[in-house]
Amino acid sequence: MSHPSTYEPKTGIERWLDSRLPIVRFGADLMSYPTPRNLNYWYTFGGILSFCLAVQIITGIVLAMHYDASGAGAFMSVERGIMRDVNYGWLIRGVHANGASMFFVAVYLHIMRGIYYGSYKAPREVLWLLGCVIYVLMMATAFMGYVLPWGQMSFWGAKVITNLIGALPLVGKPITTLLWGGFSVDDPTLNRFFSLHYLLPFVIAAVVALHIWALHVPGNNNPTGVNVKSDNDTVAFHPFYTVKDGFAIGLFMIMFAVFVFYLPDALGKADNAIPANPLVTPAHIVPEWYLLPFYAILRAIPDKLLGVLALAGSIGMLFALPWLDTSKVKSMRYRPTARLYFFIWIAATCVLGWCGSQEPDGKLFGIESFNFIDYPIMSVTWASRIAALYYFSFFGIMLFLGLSETPLPVPDSLYTPVLKTPVAAPAE
Amino acid sequence: MFNKTVCLAAFAFIGAFGLAGPAAADDAMAPMDVHWSFEGPFGHYDQEQLQRGYKVYREVCSSCHAMNQIAFRNLGDPGAPFYDPKYPNSNDNPKVKAIAADYKVSDVDGDSGDVIKRPATSADYFPSPYANNAAAANANGGAVPPDMSLLVKAREGGAAYIYSVVAKDGVMTPPHGMIVPAGRYYDPYKSGGVIAMPPPLVAGKVTYDDKTPASVDQEARDVSAFLQWAADPKMEERKQTGLAVMIFLIVFTGLLYASYRKIWSDVGH
């Protein structure tokens, strides 16, 4: 870690261990990590996400003990075995299935916070890239996990998504065959998805460790985007942020529990309570809510290969963001124009998500209209085309805006705005 | 500004995609609004209703519909139609035993190796009325009657949808100009408007043990409630656990907030 260690071994055993494996020092340094004192609640999602990952891994390990990864047995092992016969199986699965959604709620807010406060800018580009890698791994893990109960939506979702890779020229077909373990989605697919679904969370955990490492070298960004300048700008991570994160995790758990105990199926699809049947296609194949914006981008493009590339590009843009945003000012607190474009971007992403949940030819506001490029102008597809155009434009806007905008005055230190607020008494 | 806008956006996001249900482009009629005892955070099953509903299932539905996730013993579990606190092990419940003994299940004779039929025990699962899906389709004009264990969860609208289909289909006439194919029936609650199941209920089709008059509406309500239990047998346990968890979490989070205020009390931030 980058900050000077303040740990002093007090007992003989600690001194002995410290010169051999300084693991106690490592933990102590994590706790004394100097953290900007002005972090608001938007900065608690890192802690919340660590909590989510731990919950998913623990519940997942227990579920795997009762799960049968075979086309003939998967559905029954989940719906009859886990949901009815395993002690508290309904609870463990409820936490795991809803936990995936909670994980994505938290990661989306975490990403939005990162963009708003410019947390991806130098010297935190690697931190941001590792975060993007975690996000992609999360999507892959969640998708494969959704396939495991082997209901209708599991099966057909797997079919649609794996078929996308087949659109790539030359390599598409062989990769798809490799993914399927055959020539269609079947038992071998389910088995490899189960294997990978068990593996990837540990890969995520490893990248999370790197992400935290990359956080501790430059230190936290903060809502002002102004660098830490003196010890007076920071407080120790423990107890100040352990307790703040702890409180936020408590609130998060309350929302989580509402879903687990009172709305356990609200985020799922009824079709997934029907066992997978390769001969019957469900009327509406839709992914889980957290993948809907990308699904809408995919469907917005009339060409399959271009659609897949746009889908990949929409996530790829996030990776490129540190080099696309040219502004020297980090926080959008002082960038009113960028802030406006950012909020429109959030809105566009929500519109895309809504479009992804609808039929592509669904009418907007019930208005009849003429066809243009396959679909009526007033249709879900055209709404997603316009929203997708803005989604991508936002990154271009960030490129030019940074060169042209006039930001508001930025405070001298991150502590200055704190001192101005009447309620806060200066420390020390 | 950031806080408010993003909060709103986040809730709109979850609301729009999580809870909005099926795509809007659907020609099916919305299921009827029915009041159930199992609604809400304190909802519970009405045991007498579940028993009546089981009777409707046994005497009407089970001749075509399997229920392969449910064992006879499940009928005696807490929250179930025949739960009796005197028998914590539901396998011993005499009502459950009697219900099981009424069914015949396939088995292999341990001595001769012959496939035999024997009376079911509490530990057995409900046997399917058909040997396989092909036989089921053949007996029902090409349509396989869906398994009923999870039917309520497998249909948008849940128990209200089941109620609407079995209570109303028989009395509704298709709109002018709609042609319902032979061997199919009009069902406005289903996308496409056509169902393979004939209207299953008539008044007095079952004789309830508790002397409740067996109107079509009553039978439909009872069997829908029974199927809700079949799909979600742990609901009472879930909601009771949920109450304790919510109380704990709210107190715990309150304590965390108090700790947070105390620790940050003399630190500007």
Coordinates of C-alpha atoms in Angstrom, one line a residue, chain B residues 13 18 96 99 188:
Chain B
F13 CA -35.1 1.8 -13.7
G18 CA -38.2 -5.3 -12.7
V96 CA -51.9 -37.6 4.5
I99 CA -54.7 -39.5 0.8
P188 CA -59.8 -14.1 -23.3

